[in-house]
Tab-separated table of C-alpha atoms and ligand atoms in Angstrom:
chain	number	residue	atom	x	y	z
A	115	UNK	CA	44.255	184.711	-128.683
A	116	UNK	CA	45.525	188.238	-128.004
A	117	UNK	CA	42.890	189.718	-125.709
A	118	UNK	CA	44.109	193.269	-126.271
A	119	UNK	CA	41.705	193.243	-129.243
A	120	UNK	CA	38.847	191.790	-127.242
A	121	UNK	CA	39.305	194.083	-124.246
A	122	UNK	CA	39.772	197.765	-125.042
A	123	UNK	CA	42.260	199.455	-122.706
A	124	UNK	CA	40.765	201.395	-119.855
A	125	UNK	CA	42.218	204.674	-118.673
A	126	UNK	CA	45.285	203.703	-116.615
A	127	UNK	CA	44.794	206.789	-114.446
A	128	UNK	CA	41.401	205.516	-113.300
A	129	UNK	CA	42.134	204.154	-109.820
A	130	UNK	CA	39.749	201.220	-110.119
A	131	UNK	CA	40.406	200.262	-113.717
A	132	UNK	CA	42.561	197.397	-114.892
A	133	UNK	CA	44.154	198.061	-118.249
A	134	UNK	CA	45.600	195.047	-120.032
A	135	UNK	CA	48.319	197.141	-121.669
A	136	UNK	CA	49.526	198.360	-118.279
A	137	UNK	CA	49.177	194.904	-116.746
A	138	UNK	CA	51.213	193.257	-119.492
A	139	UNK	CA	53.994	195.773	-118.920
A	140	UNK	CA	54.321	194.802	-115.243
A	141	UNK	CA	57.291	192.770	-114.016
A	142	UNK	CA	55.252	191.138	-111.211
A	143	UNK	CA	55.084	187.336	-111.149
A	144	UNK	CA	51.358	187.402	-111.740
A	145	UNK	CA	51.861	188.935	-115.186
A	146	UNK	CA	55.133	187.274	-116.196
A	147	UNK	CA	54.721	183.640	-115.144
A	148	UNK	CA	52.676	182.493	-118.155
A	149	UNK	CA	52.445	183.071	-121.896
A	150	UNK	CA	51.153	186.473	-122.924
A	151	UNK	CA	47.770	185.160	-124.031
A	152	UNK	CA	47.028	183.546	-120.663
A	153	UNK	CA	44.848	185.615	-118.316
A	154	UNK	CA	46.292	185.310	-114.796
A	155	UNK	CA	43.920	185.113	-111.828
A	156	UNK	CA	46.170	183.298	-109.371
A	157	UNK	CA	48.618	185.052	-107.009
A	158	UNK	CA	46.948	187.532	-104.643
A	159	UNK	CA	47.889	190.833	-106.255
A	160	UNK	CA	45.108	193.067	-107.536
A	161	UNK	CA	45.031	194.162	-111.169
A	162	UNK	CA	43.784	197.553	-109.968
A	163	UNK	CA	46.601	200.085	-109.594
A	164	UNK	CA	47.896	200.390	-106.015
A	165	UNK	CA	46.263	202.931	-103.715
A	166	UNK	CA	47.234	206.387	-105.063
A	167	UNK	CA	48.310	207.590	-101.587
A	168	UNK	CA	50.877	204.773	-101.490
A	169	UNK	CA	52.122	205.505	-105.009
A	170	UNK	CA	52.460	209.218	-104.213
A	171	UNK	CA	54.385	208.473	-101.010
A	172	UNK	CA	56.949	206.411	-102.938
A	173	UNK	CA	57.077	208.972	-105.766
A	174	UNK	CA	57.818	211.759	-103.295
A	175	UNK	CA	60.615	209.728	-101.729
A	176	UNK	CA	62.102	209.061	-105.174
A	177	UNK	CA	61.683	212.669	-106.328
A	178	UNK	CA	63.724	213.853	-103.337
A	179	UNK	CA	66.343	211.184	-103.973
A	180	UNK	CA	65.695	210.242	-100.361
A	181	UNK	CA	67.272	206.796	-100.394
A	182	UNK	CA	69.672	207.205	-97.482
A	183	UNK	CA	69.240	205.456	-94.147
A	184	UNK	CA	65.734	206.554	-93.320
A	185	UNK	CA	63.629	205.241	-90.466
A	186	UNK	CA	61.197	208.148	-90.234
A	187	UNK	CA	58.123	206.290	-91.537
A	188	UNK	CA	59.123	203.077	-89.760
A	189	UNK	CA	59.212	204.917	-86.441
A	190	UNK	CA	55.726	206.333	-87.079
A	191	UNK	CA	54.170	203.042	-88.206
A	192	UNK	CA	53.355	201.443	-84.820
A	193	UNK	CA	51.190	204.401	-83.756
A	194	UNK	CA	49.597	204.566	-87.219
A	195	UNK	CA	48.754	200.843	-87.162
A	196	UNK	CA	47.295	201.145	-83.657
A	197	UNK	CA	45.075	204.067	-84.686
A	198	UNK	CA	44.009	202.326	-87.910
A	199	UNK	CA	43.065	199.120	-86.071
A	200	UNK	CA	41.142	201.032	-83.450
A	201	UNK	CA	39.211	203.082	-86.006
A	202	UNK	CA	38.389	200.148	-88.284
A	203	UNK	CA	38.157	197.133	-86.013
A	204	UNK	CA	37.802	198.474	-82.480
A	205	UNK	CA	41.097	196.973	-81.340
A	206	UNK	CA	43.702	199.204	-79.703
A	207	UNK	CA	47.015	197.325	-79.953
A	208	UNK	CA	49.772	198.475	-77.600
A	209	UNK	CA	52.282	200.309	-79.851
A	210	UNK	CA	55.015	199.126	-77.478
A	211	UNK	CA	54.298	195.515	-78.502
A	212	UNK	CA	54.467	196.257	-82.236
A	213	UNK	CA	57.468	195.318	-84.329
A	214	UNK	CA	58.048	195.675	-88.058
A	215	UNK	CA	58.957	192.748	-90.290
A	216	UNK	CA	59.859	192.555	-93.957
A	217	UNK	CA	56.721	190.556	-94.669
A	218	UNK	CA	53.952	188.679	-92.936
A	219	UNK	CA	55.336	185.207	-93.512
A	220	UNK	CA	58.690	186.241	-92.046
A	221	UNK	CA	56.901	187.190	-88.817
A	222	UNK	CA	54.967	183.897	-88.844
A	223	UNK	CA	58.092	181.814	-89.345
A	224	UNK	CA	60.096	183.742	-86.732
A	225	UNK	CA	57.343	183.230	-84.130
A	226	UNK	CA	57.175	179.494	-84.904
A	227	UNK	CA	60.959	179.148	-84.955
A	228	UNK	CA	61.357	180.834	-81.586
A	229	UNK	CA	58.690	178.851	-79.759
A	230	UNK	CA	58.655	175.349	-81.229
A	231	UNK	CA	61.056	172.460	-81.787
A	232	UNK	CA	61.267	169.980	-84.657
A	233	UNK	CA	58.483	167.431	-84.214
A	234	UNK	CA	56.184	169.863	-82.396
A	235	UNK	CA	52.648	170.163	-83.739
A	236	UNK	CA	51.129	173.332	-85.219
A	237	UNK	CA	47.381	173.467	-85.853
A	238	UNK	CA	46.339	174.635	-89.294
A	239	UNK	CA	42.805	174.959	-90.625
A	240	UNK	CA	42.868	173.528	-94.131
A	241	UNK	CA	42.446	174.209	-97.002
A	242	UNK	CA	45.033	176.921	-96.371
A	243	UNK	CA	47.301	179.502	-98.005
A	244	UNK	CA	50.194	177.202	-99.083
A	245	UNK	CA	53.076	178.992	-97.246
A	246	UNK	CA	51.353	178.061	-93.965
A	247	UNK	CA	52.024	174.421	-94.769
A	248	UNK	CA	55.622	174.982	-95.862
A	249	UNK	CA	56.288	177.212	-92.821
A	250	UNK	CA	55.525	174.226	-90.624
A	251	UNK	CA	56.904	171.314	-92.607
A	252	UNK	CA	59.931	173.224	-93.945
A	253	UNK	CA	61.332	173.542	-90.440
A	254	UNK	CA	60.562	169.974	-89.350
A	255	UNK	CA	57.497	170.964	-87.374
A	256	UNK	CA	54.353	168.882	-87.798
A	257	UNK	CA	51.027	169.956	-89.310
A	258	UNK	CA	48.106	169.218	-86.988
A	259	UNK	CA	45.350	169.359	-89.560
A	260	UNK	CA	41.952	170.688	-88.587
A	261	UNK	CA	39.919	170.785	-91.807
A	262	UNK	CA	37.081	173.211	-92.466
A	263	UNK	CA	34.159	171.713	-94.361
A	264	UNK	CA	32.194	173.156	-97.268
A	265	UNK	CA	29.869	174.865	-97.781
A	266	UNK	CA	30.013	176.843	-94.517
A	267	UNK	CA	33.773	176.449	-93.821
A	268	UNK	CA	32.993	176.819	-90.116
A	269	UNK	CA	35.600	176.216	-87.482
A	270	UNK	CA	34.596	173.145	-85.484
A	271	UNK	CA	35.720	173.477	-81.822
A	272	UNK	CA	35.318	169.747	-81.141
A	273	UNK	CA	37.427	168.816	-84.125
A	274	UNK	CA	40.040	171.307	-82.949
A	275	UNK	CA	40.086	169.917	-79.416
A	276	UNK	CA	40.352	166.344	-80.755
A	277	UNK	CA	43.228	167.208	-83.114
A	278	UNK	CA	45.509	168.459	-80.354
A	279	UNK	CA	48.096	166.057	-78.919
A	280	UNK	CA	50.700	166.448	-76.183
A	281	UNK	CA	53.292	167.893	-78.589
A	282	UNK	CA	51.018	170.516	-80.117
A	283	UNK	CA	52.478	173.947	-79.341
A	284	UNK	CA	50.778	176.506	-81.567
A	285	UNK	CA	47.718	177.415	-83.615
A	286	UNK	CA	48.370	179.175	-86.911
A	287	UNK	CA	45.157	180.998	-87.705
A	288	UNK	CA	44.365	182.739	-90.982
A	289	UNK	CA	41.658	185.248	-90.142
A	290	UNK	CA	39.955	186.164	-92.449
A	291	UNK	CA	40.657	182.851	-94.084
A	292	UNK	CA	42.485	182.331	-97.361
A	293	UNK	CA	41.305	180.592	-99.571
A	294	UNK	CA	37.696	180.260	-98.383
A	295	UNK	CA	37.118	183.935	-97.551
A	296	UNK	CA	35.521	183.050	-94.214
A	297	UNK	CA	35.355	185.743	-91.554
A	298	UNK	CA	35.171	183.725	-88.351
A	299	UNK	CA	32.494	184.707	-85.848
A	300	UNK	CA	33.330	185.844	-82.321
A	301	UNK	CA	32.015	182.463	-81.090
A	302	UNK	CA	34.370	180.544	-83.361
A	303	UNK	CA	37.326	182.713	-82.309
A	304	UNK	CA	36.438	182.363	-78.649
A	305	UNK	CA	36.390	178.593	-79.049
A	306	UNK	CA	39.937	178.767	-80.458
A	307	UNK	CA	41.008	181.010	-77.560
A	308	UNK	CA	39.535	178.571	-75.063
A	309	UNK	CA	41.379	175.576	-76.553
A	310	UNK	CA	44.613	177.587	-76.764
A	311	UNK	CA	44.345	178.545	-73.081
A	312	UNK	CA	43.529	174.972	-72.041
A	313	UNK	CA	46.642	173.593	-73.779
A	314	UNK	CA	48.887	176.644	-73.287
A	315	UNK	CA	49.309	177.143	-77.035
A	316	UNK	CA	50.739	180.130	-78.853
A	317	UNK	CA	48.256	181.613	-81.344
A	318	UNK	CA	49.639	183.249	-84.461
A	319	UNK	CA	46.812	185.159	-86.106
A	320	UNK	CA	47.521	186.245	-89.682
A	321	UNK	CA	45.084	189.125	-90.248
A	322	UNK	CA	46.489	190.414	-93.526
A	323	UNK	CA	42.979	190.219	-95.076
A	324	UNK	CA	41.232	191.993	-92.195
A	325	UNK	CA	40.617	195.229	-94.099
A	326	UNK	CA	39.136	193.500	-97.139
A	327	UNK	CA	35.820	192.326	-95.764
A	328	UNK	CA	32.706	192.570	-97.902
A	329	UNK	CA	29.734	194.620	-96.833
A	330	UNK	CA	27.757	193.516	-93.756
A	331	UNK	CA	30.643	191.457	-92.407
A	332	UNK	CA	32.370	192.393	-89.186
A	333	UNK	CA	35.970	191.276	-88.748
A	334	UNK	CA	37.167	190.806	-85.167
A	335	UNK	CA	40.946	190.792	-84.456
A	336	UNK	CA	41.792	187.737	-82.357
A	337	UNK	CA	43.789	189.730	-79.767
A	338	UNK	CA	40.760	191.952	-79.161
A	339	UNK	CA	38.872	189.030	-77.580
A	340	UNK	CA	40.430	189.983	-74.235
A	341	UNK	CA	43.611	190.170	-72.184
A	342	UNK	CA	43.957	186.399	-71.871
A	343	UNK	CA	43.773	185.792	-75.593
A	344	UNK	CA	46.044	188.755	-76.361
A	345	UNK	CA	48.733	187.503	-73.989
A	346	UNK	CA	49.265	184.297	-75.989
A	347	UNK	CA	48.863	185.807	-79.449
A	348	UNK	CA	51.097	187.181	-82.162
A	349	UNK	CA	48.985	189.168	-84.633
A	350	UNK	CA	50.522	189.779	-88.042
A	351	UNK	CA	49.257	192.204	-90.641
A	352	UNK	CA	50.281	194.431	-93.537
A	353	UNK	CA	48.867	196.971	-95.963
A	354	UNK	CA	49.983	194.763	-98.837
A	355	UNK	CA	46.659	193.077	-99.722
A	356	UNK	CA	44.215	195.920	-99.063
A	357	UNK	CA	46.334	198.597	-100.770
A	358	UNK	CA	48.000	196.390	-103.379
A	359	UNK	CA	51.621	197.021	-102.428
A	360	UNK	CA	52.898	193.488	-101.753
A	361	UNK	CA	56.188	194.024	-103.595
A	362	UNK	CA	57.186	196.779	-101.163
A	363	UNK	CA	57.747	194.278	-98.327
A	364	UNK	CA	56.529	195.785	-95.086
A	365	UNK	CA	54.541	194.100	-92.316
A	366	UNK	CA	53.783	194.572	-88.660
A	367	UNK	CA	53.407	192.124	-85.779
A	368	UNK	CA	51.807	192.670	-82.403
A	369	UNK	CA	53.725	190.446	-80.000
A	370	UNK	CA	51.400	189.736	-77.089
A	371	UNK	CA	53.117	186.512	-76.018
A	372	UNK	CA	56.193	186.814	-73.761
A	373	UNK	CA	57.769	183.658	-75.192
A	374	UNK	CA	58.046	185.354	-78.569
A	375	UNK	CA	59.123	188.794	-77.297
A	376	UNK	CA	61.808	187.183	-75.119
A	377	UNK	CA	63.012	185.098	-78.064
A	378	UNK	CA	63.148	188.171	-80.300
A	379	UNK	CA	65.094	190.140	-77.699
A	380	UNK	CA	67.731	187.390	-77.597
A	381	UNK	CA	68.359	187.416	-81.380
A	382	UNK	CA	71.376	189.182	-82.890
A	383	UNK	CA	70.183	192.720	-83.657
A	384	UNK	CA	70.588	192.601	-87.458
A	385	UNK	CA	69.538	188.993	-88.046
A	386	UNK	CA	66.039	189.842	-89.297
A	387	UNK	CA	67.014	192.929	-91.305
A	388	UNK	CA	64.822	196.016	-91.450
A	389	UNK	CA	61.992	197.357	-93.569
A	390	UNK	CA	62.991	199.594	-96.503
A	391	UNK	CA	61.833	203.202	-96.597
A	392	UNK	CA	59.555	202.846	-99.686
A	393	UNK	CA	57.561	200.064	-98.012
A	394	UNK	CA	57.319	201.954	-94.739
A	395	UNK	CA	56.294	205.223	-96.460
A	396	UNK	CA	53.625	203.494	-98.566
A	397	UNK	CA	52.252	201.624	-95.551
A	398	UNK	CA	52.158	204.770	-93.436
A	399	UNK	CA	50.298	206.630	-96.184
A	400	UNK	CA	47.831	203.745	-96.541
A	401	UNK	CA	47.046	203.544	-92.824
A	402	UNK	CA	46.757	207.285	-92.349
A	403	UNK	CA	45.132	208.494	-95.588
A	404	UNK	CA	43.993	205.408	-97.460
A	405	UNK	CA	40.492	205.029	-96.015
A	406	UNK	CA	38.425	206.598	-98.838
A	407	UNK	CA	40.241	204.637	-101.560
A	408	UNK	CA	39.827	201.440	-99.559
A	409	UNK	CA	36.070	201.995	-99.286
A	410	UNK	CA	35.721	202.434	-103.059
A	411	UNK	CA	37.875	199.350	-103.623
A	412	UNK	CA	35.813	197.225	-101.250
A	413	UNK	CA	32.648	198.259	-103.092
A	414	UNK	CA	34.248	197.275	-106.386
A	415	UNK	CA	35.394	193.913	-105.010
A	416	UNK	CA	31.978	193.120	-103.566
A	417	UNK	CA	30.401	193.909	-106.941
A	418	UNK	CA	32.977	191.652	-108.640
A	419	UNK	CA	32.276	188.851	-106.179
A	420	UNK	CA	28.530	189.083	-106.735
A	421	UNK	CA	28.929	189.236	-110.504
A	422	UNK	CA	31.148	186.145	-110.481
A	423	UNK	CA	28.666	184.306	-108.291
A	424	UNK	CA	25.769	185.172	-110.542
A	425	UNK	CA	27.584	184.169	-113.742
A	426	UNK	CA	28.703	180.877	-112.226
A	427	UNK	CA	25.282	179.984	-110.916
A	428	UNK	CA	23.676	180.803	-114.309
A	429	UNK	CA	26.277	179.278	-116.597
A	430	UNK	CA	28.244	176.727	-114.579
A	431	UNK	CA	26.015	175.522	-111.754
A	432	UNK	CA	28.214	172.411	-111.390
A	433	UNK	CA	30.973	174.633	-109.965
A	434	UNK	CA	30.139	175.043	-106.292
A	435	UNK	CA	31.184	178.237	-104.603
A	436	UNK	CA	30.481	179.788	-101.184
A	437	UNK	CA	30.410	183.581	-101.257
A	438	UNK	CA	33.569	184.822	-99.500
A	439	UNK	CA	32.870	187.234	-96.639
A	440	UNK	CA	36.341	188.751	-97.109
A	441	UNK	CA	39.210	188.649	-99.637
A	442	UNK	CA	39.038	188.865	-103.418
A	443	UNK	CA	39.461	185.123	-103.753
A	444	UNK	CA	36.883	182.588	-104.910
A	445	UNK	CA	37.496	179.020	-103.769
A	446	UNK	CA	35.864	177.064	-106.551
A	447	UNK	CA	34.813	173.445	-106.158
A	448	UNK	CA	35.140	171.729	-109.557
A	449	UNK	CA	34.640	168.197	-108.229
A	450	UNK	CA	31.300	167.885	-110.001
A	451	UNK	CA	33.023	168.351	-113.359
A	452	UNK	CA	35.655	165.630	-113.111
A	453	UNK	CA	38.657	167.719	-114.086
A	454	UNK	CA	40.920	165.648	-111.864
A	455	UNK	CA	42.757	166.630	-108.693
A	456	UNK	CA	44.053	169.872	-110.138
A	457	UNK	CA	41.400	171.720	-112.170
A	458	UNK	CA	43.724	174.751	-112.470
A	459	UNK	CA	46.052	172.687	-114.636
A	460	UNK	CA	43.191	171.656	-116.919
A	461	UNK	CA	41.975	175.267	-117.144
A	462	UNK	CA	45.452	176.569	-117.970
A	463	UNK	CA	45.763	174.110	-120.838
A	464	UNK	CA	42.228	174.328	-122.125
A	465	UNK	CA	40.922	177.780	-121.203
A	466	UNK	CA	44.184	179.767	-121.076
A	467	UNK	CA	43.414	181.160	-117.633
A	468	UNK	CA	45.765	180.733	-114.678
A	469	UNK	CA	44.090	179.945	-111.350
A	470	UNK	CA	45.822	178.743	-108.166
A	471	UNK	CA	46.069	174.953	-107.859
A	472	UNK	CA	43.764	173.540	-105.190
A	473	UNK	CA	46.077	170.692	-104.057
A	474	UNK	CA	48.704	173.296	-103.028
A	475	UNK	CA	46.275	174.288	-100.250
A	476	UNK	CA	46.479	170.835	-98.667
A	477	UNK	CA	44.914	167.456	-99.349
A	478	UNK	CA	41.416	168.933	-98.956
A	479	UNK	CA	42.108	171.212	-101.911
A	480	UNK	CA	41.951	168.387	-104.433
A	481	UNK	CA	39.369	169.167	-107.083
A	482	UNK	CA	39.366	172.886	-106.190
A	483	UNK	CA	40.982	175.966	-107.711
A	484	UNK	CA	41.277	179.529	-106.411
A	485	UNK	CA	40.286	182.451	-108.603
A	486	UNK	CA	41.412	186.022	-107.902
A	487	UNK	CA	38.609	188.397	-108.949
A	488	UNK	CA	40.391	191.679	-108.067
A	489	UNK	CA	40.385	192.892	-111.621
A	490	UNK	CA	38.124	194.854	-113.968
A	491	UNK	CA	34.663	193.630	-114.886
A	492	UNK	CA	35.849	193.168	-118.471
A	493	UNK	CA	38.791	190.968	-117.551
A	494	UNK	CA	36.708	188.958	-115.098
A	495	UNK	CA	34.089	188.415	-117.797
A	496	UNK	CA	36.757	187.304	-120.241
A	497	UNK	CA	38.092	184.820	-117.670
A	498	UNK	CA	34.621	183.403	-117.038
A	499	UNK	CA	33.880	183.299	-120.787
A	500	UNK	CA	37.020	181.277	-121.396
A	501	UNK	CA	36.229	178.830	-118.579
A	502	UNK	CA	32.634	178.377	-119.732
A	503	UNK	CA	33.649	177.888	-123.370
A	504	UNK	CA	36.365	175.373	-122.521
A	505	UNK	CA	34.091	173.349	-120.261
A	506	UNK	CA	31.191	173.367	-122.729
A	507	UNK	CA	33.360	172.214	-125.609
A	508	UNK	CA	34.860	169.244	-123.787
N	173	PLP	C1	46.999	184.730	-95.522
N	173	PLP	C2	48.202	185.359	-96.137
N	173	PLP	N1	49.278	185.586	-95.391
N	173	PLP	C3	50.386	186.134	-95.901
N	173	PLP	C4	50.444	186.475	-97.236
N	173	PLP	C5	51.701	187.011	-97.804
N	173	PLP	O1	52.109	188.135	-97.117
N	173	PLP	P1	53.611	188.601	-97.211
N	173	PLP	O2	53.915	188.783	-98.654
N	173	PLP	O3	53.598	189.885	-96.439
N	173	PLP	O4	54.419	187.541	-96.564
N	173	PLP	C6	49.343	186.252	-98.059
N	173	PLP	C7	49.402	186.579	-99.485
N	173	PLP	O5	48.515	186.344	-100.236
N	173	PLP	C8	48.199	185.684	-97.489
N	173	PLP	O6	47.105	185.433	-98.230
């Protein structure tokens, strides 16, 4: 079915609209991976246009033909990130400890590479964003699995302490957590800090989702717990999720742990490359002038989340779902419907919607699928309609 008939195009200039005609013209993997009639709700890009301040920053660069060596925005980014974190989350990172990376997962892998050896253990709280698993196993490190349990997805300090063995070297934290959308409480984070201190572990805290909390949820950066925690932590972040600019490749890491800063200092100076000027300009614009757009976007995402929850509970109560406190991702438990280990595959074939496959998030993802609801109400409704119709007509 061609949904361009079913879903009239919205005005593409509306910052919070998602127009199918625009979306189908994109070259992003979200909109090119599947057949045209499939509605994609998998990879974590928003269907909303990127933050206008970021678009304008890149447009201005292009209009000037300003594509020469250009580190102006990159030089300004550490101070901008520090001010943004302080204003939004009450954490004042030391700009002297900040370093730019091409993306968040590069920073994660570099920190692991510099501080661990093949065979060393890295704690991961599963289900988890799949590149966390490949970052560990792909370099011969070992996943030390510490599962979170539904429906609360709370971090269990005893389970964490029990999981650690003598070759565990690091904790790879995703905070807020993808795919469950949990925003860990200060108590949960302090329990992680306590275990890390006891076993002298590096903590890598991926806080890329920190700006996309839903209302009434307070996100606490791990390094803001105190000096002790900060001194064994690498915090990684980016504007890519909150401002929808993932393709521009720009991230920042706060290196609080001397083992990582020493390792970085010893690397050949061009080994890790440098951030491009469009990514740096867009990120700088986001962190200095993007606040009002972000607030409107968060309101929209919270309304989308609540709408999805209400439709699922009315029409598909067998699909269990804990409201995410952050992110635009719904971690859906299809186990009550017997769609097999990978419900996303069944839904792609039978409902023509593309969700992320639960088993990719670790063994505890079997029977689950992840749905990205950062789209328009119309497209979200069409996705839910297709899922409901397919499941009812089984
Ligand atoms: C937790 C988490 N970390 C990292 C990334 C990817 O970031 P980057 O593209 O900057 O590596 C994502 C993307 O969805 C994510 O959810």
